[in-house]
Amino acid sequence: MKKITKAVFPVAGLGTRFLPATKAIPKEMLPVIDKPLIEYAVEEAVLAGIEEIIFITSHTKRSIQDHFDKNLELEEKLLKSDKIEAFQKINRKIFQNTTFTYVKQKSQKGLGHAILQAKHLIQNESFAILLADDLIINDPSATQQLINVALKTNTSVVGLNKVPKEHISRYGVISSADIPKHEKLFLLNGIIEKPQSNPPSNLAVFGRYVLSHHIFDYLEKIDPGFAGEIQLTDAIKLMLEDHDINGYLYDGIKFDCGSKEGYVKAIAHLASDMLS
Ligand code: UTP
């Protein structure tokens, strides 16, 4: 497998769980202390060697593009008044060689449909996917861990999290013959989106993926699934018929910031240093 240099960030969802906050502001721009959620994930990708960030956006997400564009007027004012630290916060060195590309998802037909919009930019490479509302704190980052496993095993890899029974029906859940044998790496033999009964395991896909370009063939083949949406999980399931895919239980403190509970917990976690 070649070096992984591209990451897709689907950010076209409606964010209904955060209304009214997300009526005019994308969910991904909600701040966790002083940084929007999306910047944590972009930082994670860039530090893991990603050079091109591909946002799948909608017409209401203009502020994400503004956030990663230069604001020359503000930069000049900060420099003139010697506010160097503030200047560095909006002109981040780590993003200097990063390319930001924006592709519109014209109608919100699901995560799988969002990813499919990046097909022409990925061509025949493997690539990372980061769902910015899943905030994961670790060094090495979740993305870095998945890239390492993908390169080592030469397979696609989905990031996993152990989820308690009462919450498992919110996620894509994997099955694997390796579950009794391994602690972290599982060769998938099945995956199901939001199982409403009899989940195959307590291992849920959580926010990070490294997939080969073959996924696009399967995304093009599948019909709408759960909630009438084109589900990435269904494409992964179909791809399993022809390709090995691993799941990796990565290390990190995980916050599902797409839910209010997870968002509040993330802020409390990051704020604890400030309060002590
Ligand atoms: P979610 O299931 O969290 O949906 O999408 P959502 O619309 O963002 O939030 P709620 O459920 O209405 O509160 C998972 C990821 O897929 C993206 C979202 O932006 C999020 O990163 N997505 C979802 C798209 O880009 N397009 C879609 O059509 C659906």
mmCIF file with all atom_site columns, C-alpha atoms in Angstrom, residues 121-261:
data_model
loop_
_atom_site.group_PDB
_atom_site.id
_atom_site.type_symbol
_atom_site.label_atom_id
_atom_site.label_alt_id
_atom_site.label_comp_id
_atom_site.label_asym_id
_atom_site.label_entity_id
_atom_site.label_seq_id
_atom_site.pdbx_PDB_ins_code
_atom_site.Cartn_x
_atom_site.Cartn_y
_atom_site.Cartn_z
_atom_site.occupancy
_atom_site.B_iso_or_equiv
_atom_site.pdbx_formal_charge
_atom_site.auth_seq_id
_atom_site.auth_comp_id
_atom_site.auth_asym_id
_atom_site.auth_atom_id
_atom_site.pdbx_PDB_model_num
ATOM 1   C CA . LEU A 1 121 ? -10.296 13.041  -6.160 1.00 0.00 ? 121 LEU A CA 1
ATOM 2   C CA . ILE A 1 122 ? -9.135  9.773   -4.610 1.00 0.00 ? 122 ILE A CA 1
ATOM 3   C CA . GLN A 1 123 ? -8.714  7.852   -7.893 1.00 0.00 ? 123 GLN A CA 1
ATOM 4   C CA . ASN A 1 124 ? -6.872  4.597   -7.095 1.00 0.00 ? 124 ASN A CA 1
ATOM 5   C CA . GLU A 1 125 ? -5.357  5.380   -3.714 1.00 0.00 ? 125 GLU A CA 1
ATOM 6   C CA . SER A 1 126 ? -6.198  4.339   -0.181 1.00 0.00 ? 126 SER A CA 1
ATOM 7   C CA . PHE A 1 127 ? -7.486  7.178   1.948  1.00 0.00 ? 127 PHE A CA 1
ATOM 8   C CA . ALA A 1 128 ? -8.551  8.085   5.466  1.00 0.00 ? 128 ALA A CA 1
ATOM 9   C CA . ILE A 1 129 ? -12.038 9.122   6.558  1.00 0.00 ? 129 ILE A CA 1
ATOM 10  C CA . LEU A 1 130 ? -12.542 11.190  9.704  1.00 0.00 ? 130 LEU A CA 1
ATOM 11  C CA . LEU A 1 131 ? -15.929 11.997  11.203 1.00 0.00 ? 131 LEU A CA 1
ATOM 12  C CA . ALA A 1 132 ? -15.100 15.211  13.004 1.00 0.00 ? 132 ALA A CA 1
ATOM 13  C CA . ASP A 1 133 ? -17.900 14.869  15.544 1.00 0.00 ? 133 ASP A CA 1
ATOM 14  C CA . ASP A 1 134 ? -16.088 11.866  17.002 1.00 0.00 ? 134 ASP A CA 1
ATOM 15  C CA . LEU A 1 135 ? -13.344 13.528  19.032 1.00 0.00 ? 135 LEU A CA 1
ATOM 16  C CA . ILE A 1 136 ? -10.551 11.147  20.013 1.00 0.00 ? 136 ILE A CA 1
ATOM 17  C CA . ILE A 1 137 ? -7.688  12.202  22.216 1.00 0.00 ? 137 ILE A CA 1
ATOM 18  C CA . ASN A 1 138 ? -4.469  10.216  22.005 1.00 0.00 ? 138 ASN A CA 1
ATOM 19  C CA . ASP A 1 139 ? -0.861  10.393  20.924 1.00 0.00 ? 139 ASP A CA 1
ATOM 20  C CA . PRO A 1 140 ? -0.314  8.681   18.493 1.00 0.00 ? 140 PRO A CA 1
ATOM 21  C CA . SER A 1 141 ? -3.719  9.722   17.205 1.00 0.00 ? 141 SER A CA 1
ATOM 22  C CA . ALA A 1 142 ? -6.460  7.314   16.140 1.00 0.00 ? 142 ALA A CA 1
ATOM 23  C CA . THR A 1 143 ? -5.800  8.175   12.474 1.00 0.00 ? 143 THR A CA 1
ATOM 24  C CA . GLN A 1 144 ? -2.082  7.512   12.891 1.00 0.00 ? 144 GLN A CA 1
ATOM 25  C CA . GLN A 1 145 ? -2.795  4.151   14.548 1.00 0.00 ? 145 GLN A CA 1
ATOM 26  C CA . LEU A 1 146 ? -5.157  3.087   11.720 1.00 0.00 ? 146 LEU A CA 1
ATOM 27  C CA . ILE A 1 147 ? -2.701  4.189   9.020  1.00 0.00 ? 147 ILE A CA 1
ATOM 28  C CA . ASN A 1 148 ? 0.048   2.150   10.713 1.00 0.00 ? 148 ASN A CA 1
ATOM 29  C CA . VAL A 1 149 ? -2.188  -0.963  10.763 1.00 0.00 ? 149 VAL A CA 1
ATOM 30  C CA . ALA A 1 150 ? -3.348  -0.453  7.155  1.00 0.00 ? 150 ALA A CA 1
ATOM 31  C CA . LEU A 1 151 ? 0.252   -0.175  5.919  1.00 0.00 ? 151 LEU A CA 1
ATOM 32  C CA . LYS A 1 152 ? 1.360   -3.185  7.959  1.00 0.00 ? 152 LYS A CA 1
ATOM 33  C CA . THR A 1 153 ? -1.530  -5.490  6.959  1.00 0.00 ? 153 THR A CA 1
ATOM 34  C CA . ASN A 1 154 ? -2.061  -4.030  3.473  1.00 0.00 ? 154 ASN A CA 1
ATOM 35  C CA . THR A 1 155 ? -5.818  -3.977  4.136  1.00 0.00 ? 155 THR A CA 1
ATOM 36  C CA . SER A 1 156 ? -8.575  -1.480  4.726  1.00 0.00 ? 156 SER A CA 1
ATOM 37  C CA . VAL A 1 157 ? -9.066  -0.810  8.442  1.00 0.00 ? 157 VAL A CA 1
ATOM 38  C CA . VAL A 1 158 ? -12.050 0.509   10.397 1.00 0.00 ? 158 VAL A CA 1
ATOM 39  C CA . GLY A 1 159 ? -11.540 2.092   13.820 1.00 0.00 ? 159 GLY A CA 1
ATOM 40  C CA . LEU A 1 160 ? -13.401 0.331   16.640 1.00 0.00 ? 160 LEU A CA 1
ATOM 41  C CA . ASN A 1 161 ? -14.676 1.204   20.060 1.00 0.00 ? 161 ASN A CA 1
ATOM 42  C CA . LYS A 1 162 ? -16.135 -1.063  22.761 1.00 0.00 ? 162 LYS A CA 1
ATOM 43  C CA . VAL A 1 163 ? -19.677 0.130   23.392 1.00 0.00 ? 163 VAL A CA 1
ATOM 44  C CA . PRO A 1 164 ? -22.020 -0.852  26.258 1.00 0.00 ? 164 PRO A CA 1
ATOM 45  C CA . LYS A 1 165 ? -25.054 -2.960  25.264 1.00 0.00 ? 165 LYS A CA 1
ATOM 46  C CA . GLU A 1 166 ? -27.569 -0.177  25.832 1.00 0.00 ? 166 GLU A CA 1
ATOM 47  C CA . HIS A 1 167 ? -25.867 2.100   23.281 1.00 0.00 ? 167 HIS A CA 1
ATOM 48  C CA . ILE A 1 168 ? -24.753 -0.409  20.628 1.00 0.00 ? 168 ILE A CA 1
ATOM 49  C CA . SER A 1 169 ? -27.855 0.075   18.430 1.00 0.00 ? 169 SER A CA 1
ATOM 50  C CA . ARG A 1 170 ? -26.595 3.611   17.572 1.00 0.00 ? 170 ARG A CA 1
ATOM 51  C CA . TYR A 1 171 ? -23.557 2.344   15.660 1.00 0.00 ? 171 TYR A CA 1
ATOM 52  C CA . GLY A 1 172 ? -22.233 0.127   12.885 1.00 0.00 ? 172 GLY A CA 1
ATOM 53  C CA . VAL A 1 173 ? -21.294 -3.145  14.638 1.00 0.00 ? 173 VAL A CA 1
ATOM 54  C CA . ILE A 1 174 ? -18.774 -5.736  13.423 1.00 0.00 ? 174 ILE A CA 1
ATOM 55  C CA . SER A 1 175 ? -18.521 -9.491  13.701 1.00 0.00 ? 175 SER A CA 1
ATOM 56  C CA . SER A 1 176 ? -15.246 -11.402 13.541 1.00 0.00 ? 176 SER A CA 1
ATOM 57  C CA . ALA A 1 177 ? -14.026 -14.928 14.223 1.00 0.00 ? 177 ALA A CA 1
ATOM 58  C CA . ASP A 1 178 ? -11.039 -13.275 15.959 1.00 0.00 ? 178 ASP A CA 1
ATOM 59  C CA . ILE A 1 179 ? -13.092 -11.749 18.776 1.00 0.00 ? 179 ILE A CA 1
ATOM 60  C CA . PRO A 1 180 ? -12.253 -14.405 21.398 1.00 0.00 ? 180 PRO A CA 1
ATOM 61  C CA . LYS A 1 181 ? -8.590  -14.530 20.302 1.00 0.00 ? 181 LYS A CA 1
ATOM 62  C CA . HIS A 1 182 ? -7.391  -10.988 19.833 1.00 0.00 ? 182 HIS A CA 1
ATOM 63  C CA . GLU A 1 183 ? -7.441  -7.857  21.869 1.00 0.00 ? 183 GLU A CA 1
ATOM 64  C CA . LYS A 1 184 ? -7.103  -5.187  19.216 1.00 0.00 ? 184 LYS A CA 1
ATOM 65  C CA . LEU A 1 185 ? -7.053  -6.453  15.620 1.00 0.00 ? 185 LEU A CA 1
ATOM 66  C CA . PHE A 1 186 ? -10.075 -8.246  14.157 1.00 0.00 ? 186 PHE A CA 1
ATOM 67  C CA . LEU A 1 187 ? -10.487 -9.567  10.617 1.00 0.00 ? 187 LEU A CA 1
ATOM 68  C CA . LEU A 1 188 ? -14.104 -8.730  9.804  1.00 0.00 ? 188 LEU A CA 1
ATOM 69  C CA . ASN A 1 189 ? -16.551 -11.361 8.645  1.00 0.00 ? 189 ASN A CA 1
ATOM 70  C CA . GLY A 1 190 ? -19.601 -9.109  8.917  1.00 0.00 ? 190 GLY A CA 1
ATOM 71  C CA . ILE A 1 191 ? -20.838 -5.648  9.756  1.00 0.00 ? 191 ILE A CA 1
ATOM 72  C CA . ILE A 1 192 ? -24.317 -4.244  10.331 1.00 0.00 ? 192 ILE A CA 1
ATOM 73  C CA . GLU A 1 193 ? -25.578 -0.652  10.644 1.00 0.00 ? 193 GLU A CA 1
ATOM 74  C CA . LYS A 1 194 ? -27.455 0.186   13.866 1.00 0.00 ? 194 LYS A CA 1
ATOM 75  C CA . PRO A 1 195 ? -28.639 -3.343  14.797 1.00 0.00 ? 195 PRO A CA 1
ATOM 76  C CA . GLN A 1 196 ? -32.004 -3.007  16.538 1.00 0.00 ? 196 GLN A CA 1
ATOM 77  C CA . SER A 1 197 ? -31.736 -6.502  18.071 1.00 0.00 ? 197 SER A CA 1
ATOM 78  C CA . ASN A 1 198 ? -29.064 -9.206  18.560 1.00 0.00 ? 198 ASN A CA 1
ATOM 79  C CA . PRO A 1 199 ? -25.924 -7.103  17.870 1.00 0.00 ? 199 PRO A CA 1
ATOM 80  C CA . PRO A 1 200 ? -23.136 -9.397  16.624 1.00 0.00 ? 200 PRO A CA 1
ATOM 81  C CA . SER A 1 201 ? -20.609 -7.959  19.144 1.00 0.00 ? 201 SER A CA 1
ATOM 82  C CA . ASN A 1 202 ? -19.917 -4.976  21.371 1.00 0.00 ? 202 ASN A CA 1
ATOM 83  C CA . LEU A 1 203 ? -17.396 -3.595  18.849 1.00 0.00 ? 203 LEU A CA 1
ATOM 84  C CA . ALA A 1 204 ? -18.699 -0.527  17.042 1.00 0.00 ? 204 ALA A CA 1
ATOM 85  C CA . VAL A 1 205 ? -17.132 1.438   14.213 1.00 0.00 ? 205 VAL A CA 1
ATOM 86  C CA . PHE A 1 206 ? -16.191 4.811   15.637 1.00 0.00 ? 206 PHE A CA 1
ATOM 87  C CA . GLY A 1 207 ? -15.313 7.808   13.535 1.00 0.00 ? 207 GLY A CA 1
ATOM 88  C CA . ARG A 1 208 ? -12.132 6.786   11.717 1.00 0.00 ? 208 ARG A CA 1
ATOM 89  C CA . TYR A 1 209 ? -11.435 4.619   8.668  1.00 0.00 ? 209 TYR A CA 1
ATOM 90  C CA . VAL A 1 210 ? -8.637  3.874   6.229  1.00 0.00 ? 210 VAL A CA 1
ATOM 91  C CA . LEU A 1 211 ? -10.190 2.412   3.084  1.00 0.00 ? 211 LEU A CA 1
ATOM 92  C CA . SER A 1 212 ? -8.943  1.336   -0.298 1.00 0.00 ? 212 SER A CA 1
ATOM 93  C CA . HIS A 1 213 ? -10.424 3.029   -3.366 1.00 0.00 ? 213 HIS A CA 1
ATOM 94  C CA . HIS A 1 214 ? -12.357 -0.212  -4.060 1.00 0.00 ? 214 HIS A CA 1
ATOM 95  C CA . ILE A 1 215 ? -14.992 1.059   -1.617 1.00 0.00 ? 215 ILE A CA 1
ATOM 96  C CA . PHE A 1 216 ? -16.341 3.323   -4.391 1.00 0.00 ? 216 PHE A CA 1
ATOM 97  C CA . ASP A 1 217 ? -17.315 0.275   -6.520 1.00 0.00 ? 217 ASP A CA 1
ATOM 98  C CA . TYR A 1 218 ? -19.472 -0.989  -3.657 1.00 0.00 ? 218 TYR A CA 1
ATOM 99  C CA . LEU A 1 219 ? -20.890 2.436   -2.763 1.00 0.00 ? 219 LEU A CA 1
ATOM 100 C CA . GLU A 1 220 ? -22.113 2.632   -6.348 1.00 0.00 ? 220 GLU A CA 1
ATOM 101 C CA . LYS A 1 221 ? -23.773 -0.788  -6.135 1.00 0.00 ? 221 LYS A CA 1
ATOM 102 C CA . ILE A 1 222 ? -25.706 -0.572  -2.858 1.00 0.00 ? 222 ILE A CA 1
ATOM 103 C CA . ASP A 1 223 ? -29.312 0.526   -2.347 1.00 0.00 ? 223 ASP A CA 1
ATOM 104 C CA . PRO A 1 224 ? -30.425 2.879   0.416  1.00 0.00 ? 224 PRO A CA 1
ATOM 105 C CA . GLY A 1 225 ? -30.364 1.043   3.769  1.00 0.00 ? 225 GLY A CA 1
ATOM 106 C CA . PHE A 1 226 ? -31.078 2.103   7.365  1.00 0.00 ? 226 PHE A CA 1
ATOM 107 C CA . ALA A 1 227 ? -33.141 5.335   7.482  1.00 0.00 ? 227 ALA A CA 1
ATOM 108 C CA . GLY A 1 228 ? -33.361 5.290   3.667  1.00 0.00 ? 228 GLY A CA 1
ATOM 109 C CA . GLU A 1 229 ? -29.735 6.501   3.426  1.00 0.00 ? 229 GLU A CA 1
ATOM 110 C CA . ILE A 1 230 ? -26.772 5.182   1.417  1.00 0.00 ? 230 ILE A CA 1
ATOM 111 C CA . GLN A 1 231 ? -24.820 3.643   4.285  1.00 0.00 ? 231 GLN A CA 1
ATOM 112 C CA . LEU A 1 232 ? -21.023 3.341   4.280  1.00 0.00 ? 232 LEU A CA 1
ATOM 113 C CA . THR A 1 233 ? -21.492 0.265   6.493  1.00 0.00 ? 233 THR A CA 1
ATOM 114 C CA . ASP A 1 234 ? -23.481 -1.512  3.753  1.00 0.00 ? 234 ASP A CA 1
ATOM 115 C CA . ALA A 1 235 ? -20.728 -0.828  1.202  1.00 0.00 ? 235 ALA A CA 1
ATOM 116 C CA . ILE A 1 236 ? -18.107 -2.183  3.626  1.00 0.00 ? 236 ILE A CA 1
ATOM 117 C CA . LYS A 1 237 ? -20.254 -5.305  4.098  1.00 0.00 ? 237 LYS A CA 1
ATOM 118 C CA . LEU A 1 238 ? -20.415 -5.904  0.352  1.00 0.00 ? 238 LEU A CA 1
ATOM 119 C CA . MET A 1 239 ? -16.702 -5.206  -0.058 1.00 0.00 ? 239 MET A CA 1
ATOM 120 C CA . LEU A 1 240 ? -15.985 -7.943  2.504  1.00 0.00 ? 240 LEU A CA 1
ATOM 121 C CA . GLU A 1 241 ? -17.094 -10.510 -0.094 1.00 0.00 ? 241 GLU A CA 1
ATOM 122 C CA . ASP A 1 242 ? -14.008 -9.691  -2.187 1.00 0.00 ? 242 ASP A CA 1
ATOM 123 C CA . HIS A 1 243 ? -11.483 -7.970  0.120  1.00 0.00 ? 243 HIS A CA 1
ATOM 124 C CA . ASP A 1 244 ? -10.004 -8.416  3.598  1.00 0.00 ? 244 ASP A CA 1
ATOM 125 C CA . ILE A 1 245 ? -10.983 -5.623  5.983  1.00 0.00 ? 245 ILE A CA 1
ATOM 126 C CA . ASN A 1 246 ? -9.650  -5.359  9.530  1.00 0.00 ? 246 ASN A CA 1
ATOM 127 C CA . GLY A 1 247 ? -11.110 -3.638  12.551 1.00 0.00 ? 247 GLY A CA 1
ATOM 128 C CA . TYR A 1 248 ? -8.700  -2.055  15.019 1.00 0.00 ? 248 TYR A CA 1
ATOM 129 C CA . LEU A 1 249 ? -9.560  -1.190  18.583 1.00 0.00 ? 249 LEU A CA 1
ATOM 130 C CA . TYR A 1 250 ? -7.459  1.938   18.771 1.00 0.00 ? 250 TYR A CA 1
ATOM 131 C CA . ASP A 1 251 ? -6.269  3.624   21.944 1.00 0.00 ? 251 ASP A CA 1
ATOM 132 C CA . GLY A 1 252 ? -7.705  6.962   22.918 1.00 0.00 ? 252 GLY A CA 1
ATOM 133 C CA . ILE A 1 253 ? -10.286 8.787   24.965 1.00 0.00 ? 253 ILE A CA 1
ATOM 134 C CA . LYS A 1 254 ? -13.366 8.960   22.752 1.00 0.00 ? 254 LYS A CA 1
ATOM 135 C CA . PHE A 1 255 ? -16.178 11.486  22.759 1.00 0.00 ? 255 PHE A CA 1
ATOM 136 C CA . ASP A 1 256 ? -19.243 11.208  20.529 1.00 0.00 ? 256 ASP A CA 1
ATOM 137 C CA . CYS A 1 257 ? -19.690 14.953  20.082 1.00 0.00 ? 257 CYS A CA 1
ATOM 138 C CA . GLY A 1 258 ? -22.596 14.350  17.687 1.00 0.00 ? 258 GLY A CA 1
ATOM 139 C CA . SER A 1 259 ? -24.611 13.799  20.874 1.00 0.00 ? 259 SER A CA 1
ATOM 140 C CA . LYS A 1 260 ? -25.090 16.449  23.539 1.00 0.00 ? 260 LYS A CA 1
ATOM 141 C CA . GLU A 1 261 ? -23.860 14.095  26.264 1.00 0.00 ? 261 GLU A CA 1
#
